[in-house]
Coordinates of N, CA and C in Angstrom, one line a residue:
M1 N 190.5 -143.5 -7.8 CA 189.1 -143.8 -7.8 C 188.5 -142.3 -8.2
E2 N 189.4 -141.1 -7.8 CA 188.9 -139.8 -8.0 C 188.9 -139.6 -9.7
I3 N 189.9 -140.0 -10.2 CA 189.8 -139.8 -11.8 C 188.7 -140.4 -12.3
Q4 N 188.3 -141.7 -12.0 CA 187.2 -142.5 -12.2 C 186.0 -142.0 -12.0
Q5 N 185.8 -141.1 -10.9 CA 184.6 -140.3 -10.6 C 184.5 -139.1 -11.5
L6 N 185.9 -138.8 -11.7 CA 185.8 -137.3 -12.7 C 185.2 -137.9 -14.2
L7 N 185.4 -139.0 -14.5 CA 185.2 -139.7 -15.8 C 183.8 -139.9 -15.7
V8 N 183.0 -140.3 -14.5 CA 181.7 -140.6 -14.5 C 181.2 -139.1 -14.2
D9 N 181.5 -138.1 -13.9 CA 181.1 -136.9 -13.5 C 180.8 -136.2 -14.9
Y10 N 182.0 -136.3 -16.1 CA 181.9 -135.7 -17.1 C 180.4 -136.4 -17.9
S11 N 180.4 -137.7 -17.9 CA 179.0 -138.4 -18.6 C 178.1 -137.8 -17.8
T12 N 177.8 -137.6 -16.5 CA 176.5 -137.0 -15.9 C 176.3 -136.0 -16.5
A13 N 177.3 -134.8 -16.5 CA 177.1 -133.6 -17.0 C 176.6 -133.1 -18.4
I14 N 177.1 -134.0 -19.2 CA 176.8 -134.1 -20.6 C 175.3 -134.7 -20.5
D15 N 174.8 -135.8 -20.1 CA 173.6 -136.8 -20.3 C 172.5 -135.7 -19.5
S16 N 172.9 -134.9 -18.2 CA 171.5 -134.3 -17.8 C 171.9 -132.7 -18.4
R17 N 172.4 -132.5 -19.4 CA 172.7 -131.3 -20.1 C 173.0 -130.2 -18.8
R18 N 173.9 -130.5 -18.3 CA 174.4 -129.4 -17.1 C 175.6 -129.0 -17.7
F19 N 176.0 -128.2 -18.4 CA 177.1 -128.1 -19.2 C 178.1 -127.1 -18.3
D20 N 177.6 -126.5 -17.4 CA 178.3 -125.9 -16.6 C 179.0 -126.3 -15.5
D21 N 178.4 -128.1 -15.2 CA 179.0 -128.7 -14.3 C 180.5 -129.4 -15.0
L22 N 180.8 -129.2 -16.1 CA 182.2 -129.4 -16.7 C 183.1 -128.5 -16.4
D23 N 182.8 -127.6 -15.6 CA 183.9 -126.8 -14.9 C 184.7 -127.5 -13.9
R24 N 184.1 -128.5 -13.6 CA 184.7 -129.2 -12.6 C 185.3 -130.4 -12.7
V25 N 185.0 -130.6 -14.3 CA 185.6 -131.7 -14.7 C 187.4 -131.1 -15.6
F26 N 187.3 -130.3 -16.1 CA 188.2 -129.9 -17.1 C 188.8 -128.6 -16.6
T27 N 190.3 -128.5 -16.8 CA 191.0 -127.3 -16.6 C 190.5 -126.1 -17.5
P28 N 190.6 -124.9 -16.9 CA 190.1 -123.8 -18.1 C 191.0 -123.8 -19.5
D29 N 192.2 -124.6 -19.6 CA 193.1 -124.1 -20.7 C 193.0 -125.8 -21.4
A30 N 191.9 -126.6 -21.1 CA 192.2 -128.3 -21.5 C 191.8 -127.8 -23.0
H31 N 192.6 -129.1 -23.9 CA 192.2 -129.1 -25.2 C 191.4 -130.6 -25.3
I32 N 190.2 -130.3 -26.2 CA 189.5 -131.3 -26.4 C 189.0 -131.6 -28.0
D33 N 189.2 -132.9 -28.3 CA 189.3 -133.4 -29.7 C 188.3 -134.1 -29.9
Y34 N 186.9 -133.7 -30.6 CA 186.0 -134.6 -30.9 C 185.7 -134.9 -32.6
T35 N 186.9 -134.5 -32.9 CA 186.7 -134.8 -34.3 C 186.7 -136.1 -35.0
E36 N 187.1 -137.1 -34.3 CA 186.9 -138.4 -35.0 C 185.4 -139.0 -35.3
L37 N 184.6 -138.3 -34.5 CA 183.2 -138.7 -34.8 C 182.6 -137.2 -35.4
G38 N 182.9 -136.5 -35.9 CA 182.4 -135.3 -36.6 C 182.1 -133.9 -35.9
G39 N 182.6 -134.2 -34.7 CA 182.7 -132.9 -33.6 C 184.0 -131.9 -33.9
I40 N 184.3 -130.9 -32.8 CA 185.1 -129.8 -33.2 C 186.1 -130.3 -32.3
A41 N 187.3 -129.7 -32.6 CA 188.5 -129.7 -31.8 C 188.8 -128.2 -31.2
G42 N 189.3 -128.1 -29.8 CA 189.4 -126.7 -29.6 C 189.7 -126.5 -28.0
S43 N 189.5 -125.3 -27.7 CA 189.9 -125.3 -26.2 C 188.7 -125.6 -25.2
Y44 N 188.9 -125.7 -24.1 CA 187.7 -126.3 -23.4 C 186.6 -125.1 -23.4
P45 N 186.6 -124.0 -23.2 CA 185.6 -122.9 -23.3 C 185.0 -122.9 -24.6
E46 N 185.5 -123.3 -25.9 CA 185.0 -123.3 -27.1 C 184.3 -124.4 -27.3
V47 N 184.8 -125.6 -26.8 CA 184.0 -127.1 -27.0 C 182.9 -126.9 -26.0
K48 N 182.9 -126.2 -25.1 CA 181.6 -126.4 -23.8 C 180.6 -125.5 -24.4
A49 N 181.1 -124.7 -25.3 CA 179.8 -123.7 -26.1 C 179.2 -124.5 -27.0
W50 N 179.9 -125.3 -27.9 CA 179.5 -126.2 -28.8 C 178.7 -127.4 -28.5
L51 N 179.0 -127.8 -27.3 CA 178.5 -128.9 -26.7 C 177.0 -128.4 -26.4
A52 N 177.0 -127.2 -25.8 CA 175.5 -126.4 -25.2 C 174.8 -126.2 -26.3
E53 N 175.5 -125.9 -27.9 CA 174.8 -125.4 -28.8 C 174.4 -126.7 -29.5
V54 N 174.7 -127.6 -29.3 CA 174.6 -128.9 -30.7 C 173.9 -130.2 -29.8
L55 N 174.1 -130.1 -28.6 CA 173.4 -131.5 -28.0 C 172.0 -131.2 -27.6
P56 N 171.5 -130.2 -27.4 CA 170.2 -130.2 -27.3 C 169.3 -130.5 -28.8
N57 N 170.0 -130.4 -29.8 CA 169.3 -131.0 -30.7 C 168.8 -132.6 -31.1
F58 N 169.6 -133.3 -30.2 CA 169.4 -134.8 -29.9 C 168.2 -134.9 -28.8
P59 N 167.0 -135.6 -29.3 CA 165.8 -135.9 -28.2 C 166.5 -136.5 -26.9
A60 N 167.4 -137.6 -27.2 CA 168.0 -138.0 -26.1 C 169.1 -139.1 -26.5
Y61 N 170.0 -139.4 -25.5 CA 171.4 -139.9 -25.6 C 171.7 -140.3 -24.0
F62 N 172.8 -141.0 -23.9 CA 173.3 -141.5 -22.7 C 174.9 -141.9 -22.7
H63 N 175.6 -141.6 -22.2 CA 177.3 -142.1 -22.1 C 177.2 -143.4 -21.2
M64 N 177.9 -144.6 -21.5 CA 178.1 -145.4 -20.4 C 179.6 -145.9 -20.7
V65 N 180.2 -145.6 -19.7 CA 181.7 -145.6 -19.6 C 182.3 -147.0 -18.9
G66 N 183.5 -147.5 -19.4 CA 184.1 -148.5 -18.7 C 185.2 -148.9 -19.2
N67 N 185.8 -150.2 -18.9 CA 187.2 -150.6 -19.1 C 188.1 -149.4 -18.9
F68 N 188.1 -149.0 -17.2 CA 188.9 -147.4 -16.8 C 190.4 -148.0 -17.0
D69 N 191.1 -147.7 -17.7 CA 192.5 -147.9 -17.6 C 193.4 -146.6 -17.1
I70 N 193.3 -146.4 -16.1 CA 194.2 -145.2 -15.5 C 195.6 -145.3 -14.9
R71 N 196.5 -144.5 -15.3 CA 197.9 -144.5 -15.0 C 198.1 -143.4 -14.3
V72 N 198.5 -143.1 -13.0 CA 199.0 -141.9 -12.2 C 200.5 -142.0 -12.1
D73 N 201.1 -141.0 -12.3 CA 202.6 -140.8 -12.2 C 202.5 -139.2 -11.2
G74 N 202.5 -139.3 -10.1 CA 202.8 -138.3 -9.3 C 201.5 -137.3 -9.2
D75 N 201.5 -135.9 -9.8 CA 200.4 -135.2 -9.9 C 199.9 -135.5 -11.3
A76 N 200.0 -136.1 -12.3 CA 199.8 -136.4 -13.7 C 199.3 -137.7 -13.7
A77 N 198.4 -137.7 -14.6 CA 197.8 -139.0 -15.0 C 197.0 -139.1 -16.6
T78 N 197.0 -140.4 -16.8 CA 196.3 -140.4 -18.2 C 195.7 -141.6 -18.1
S79 N 194.5 -141.6 -19.0 CA 193.3 -142.8 -18.7 C 193.2 -143.2 -20.5
R80 N 192.7 -144.3 -20.3 CA 191.9 -144.8 -21.6 C 190.5 -145.4 -21.2
T81 N 189.6 -144.8 -21.7 CA 188.3 -145.5 -21.3 C 187.2 -145.6 -22.7
I82 N 186.5 -146.8 -22.5 CA 185.6 -147.1 -23.7 C 184.2 -146.5 -23.1
L83 N 183.6 -146.1 -24.4 CA 182.1 -145.6 -24.2 C 181.3 -145.8 -25.1
F84 N 180.0 -146.5 -25.0 CA 178.8 -146.8 -25.7 C 177.7 -145.7 -25.3
N85 N 177.6 -144.9 -26.7 CA 176.7 -143.6 -26.8 C 175.8 -143.9 -27.8
P86 N 174.5 -144.4 -27.2 CA 173.3 -144.4 -28.2 C 172.6 -142.9 -28.2
M87 N 172.5 -142.2 -29.5 CA 171.6 -141.0 -29.6 C 170.6 -141.0 -30.4
A88 N 169.4 -140.7 -30.0 CA 168.3 -140.4 -30.7 C 168.3 -139.2 -31.7
L89 N 168.1 -139.6 -33.0 CA 168.4 -138.7 -34.2 C 167.2 -137.8 -34.3
G90 N 166.2 -138.1 -33.7 CA 164.7 -137.4 -34.1 C 163.7 -138.3 -33.4
E91 N 162.3 -137.8 -33.7 CA 161.2 -138.4 -33.0 C 160.6 -139.7 -33.8
D92 N 161.5 -139.9 -34.8 CA 160.9 -141.2 -35.8 C 161.7 -142.5 -35.2
G93 N 162.4 -142.5 -34.3 CA 162.8 -143.5 -33.5 C 164.2 -144.2 -34.2
Q94 N 164.9 -143.5 -35.2 CA 166.2 -143.6 -35.6 C 167.3 -143.3 -34.6
I95 N 168.1 -144.5 -34.4 CA 169.4 -144.3 -33.4 C 170.6 -144.3 -33.8
M96 N 171.5 -143.5 -33.4 CA 173.0 -143.4 -33.7 C 173.5 -144.2 -32.8
F97 N 174.4 -145.1 -32.8 CA 175.2 -146.0 -31.8 C 176.5 -145.4 -31.9
C98 N 177.0 -145.2 -31.1 CA 178.6 -144.5 -30.9 C 179.4 -145.3 -30.2
G99 N 180.4 -145.8 -30.8 CA 181.4 -146.7 -29.6 C 182.8 -145.7 -30.0
L100 N 183.4 -145.5 -28.9 CA 184.8 -144.8 -29.3 C 185.3 -145.1 -27.7
W101 N 186.8 -144.6 -27.8 CA 187.6 -144.6 -26.7 C 188.0 -143.1 -26.4
Y102 N 188.1 -142.7 -25.3 CA 188.4 -141.5 -24.8 C 189.8 -141.6 -24.3
D103 N 191.0 -140.7 -24.8 CA 192.2 -141.0 -24.4 C 192.2 -139.6 -23.6
D104 N 192.5 -139.6 -22.3 CA 192.4 -138.5 -21.6 C 193.7 -138.2 -20.8
A105 N 194.3 -137.1 -20.4 CA 195.3 -136.6 -19.6 C 194.7 -135.7 -18.5
F106 N 195.4 -136.1 -17.2 CA 194.9 -135.2 -16.1 C 195.9 -134.6 -15.1
V107 N 195.6 -133.5 -14.5 CA 196.3 -133.1 -13.7 C 196.0 -132.6 -12.4
R108 N 196.7 -133.1 -11.3 CA 196.1 -132.8 -9.9 C 196.7 -131.4 -9.6
T109 N 195.1 -130.6 -9.1 CA 195.2 -129.2 -9.0 C 194.7 -129.1 -7.4
A110 N 194.8 -127.9 -7.0 CA 194.4 -127.5 -5.6 C 192.9 -127.9 -5.5
E111 N 191.9 -128.0 -6.3 CA 190.6 -128.3 -6.1 C 190.6 -129.8 -6.6
G112 N 191.3 -130.7 -7.0 CA 191.5 -131.9 -6.8 C 192.0 -132.1 -8.3
W113 N 191.6 -133.4 -9.1 CA 192.2 -133.7 -10.4 C 191.1 -133.4 -11.3
R114 N 191.7 -132.9 -12.3 CA 191.2 -132.3 -13.6 C 191.7 -132.8 -14.8
M115 N 190.7 -132.6 -15.9 CA 191.2 -133.4 -17.2 C 191.6 -132.0 -17.9
M116 N 192.7 -132.4 -18.6 CA 193.5 -131.2 -19.3 C 193.5 -131.8 -20.8
R117 N 193.2 -132.9 -21.2 CA 193.2 -133.0 -22.6 C 192.0 -134.3 -22.9
R118 N 191.3 -134.4 -23.5 CA 190.5 -135.2 -24.1 C 190.5 -135.7 -25.8
V119 N 190.7 -136.9 -26.0 CA 190.5 -137.1 -27.5 C 190.0 -138.2 -27.7
E120 N 188.7 -138.5 -28.9 CA 188.1 -139.6 -28.9 C 188.5 -140.3 -30.2
Q121 N 188.4 -141.3 -29.9 CA 189.2 -142.6 -31.2 C 187.8 -143.3 -31.3
K122 N 187.3 -143.4 -32.4 CA 186.1 -144.0 -33.0 C 186.4 -145.8 -33.0
C123 N 185.4 -146.4 -32.5 CA 185.2 -147.6 -32.6 C 184.4 -148.0 -33.8
I124 N 182.9 -147.7 -33.3 CA 181.9 -147.7 -34.2 C 180.7 -146.6 -34.4
Q125 N 180.2 -146.5 -35.5 CA 179.2 -145.3 -35.5 C 178.2 -146.0 -36.8
K126 N 177.2 -146.4 -36.3 CA 176.1 -146.6 -37.0 C 174.6 -146.4 -36.7
V127 N 173.9 -146.0 -37.8 CA 172.7 -145.4 -37.5 C 171.7 -146.5 -38.0
V128 N 170.6 -146.8 -37.1 CA 169.5 -147.8 -37.3 C 168.2 -147.3 -36.8

């Protein structure tokens, strides 16, 4: 349940544009790969700065996550979670619908579970 909540906390931080809240989601040395949908790959600090720069260009978006498949092995865990993410592209009503899988790895720290790797895998991307 703690890992599932961490996945929700990620979505809440992104959707509310509170990027510093991601510090409680990721380890400082986490690797994140958003290249599947045209983003960047890199260390957590690099990707956090990129998110704060790029996402304000979208007037509205939200993350809806589900199908939590979480596997715990001691102080390590992995998960595969599906995401539906509609994003407004401008004020003209054009919407991009993104569907993807998050493949994640976690580690239990003194502060609780933290994500140490996130990789996107595209299901669908369509602009309407």
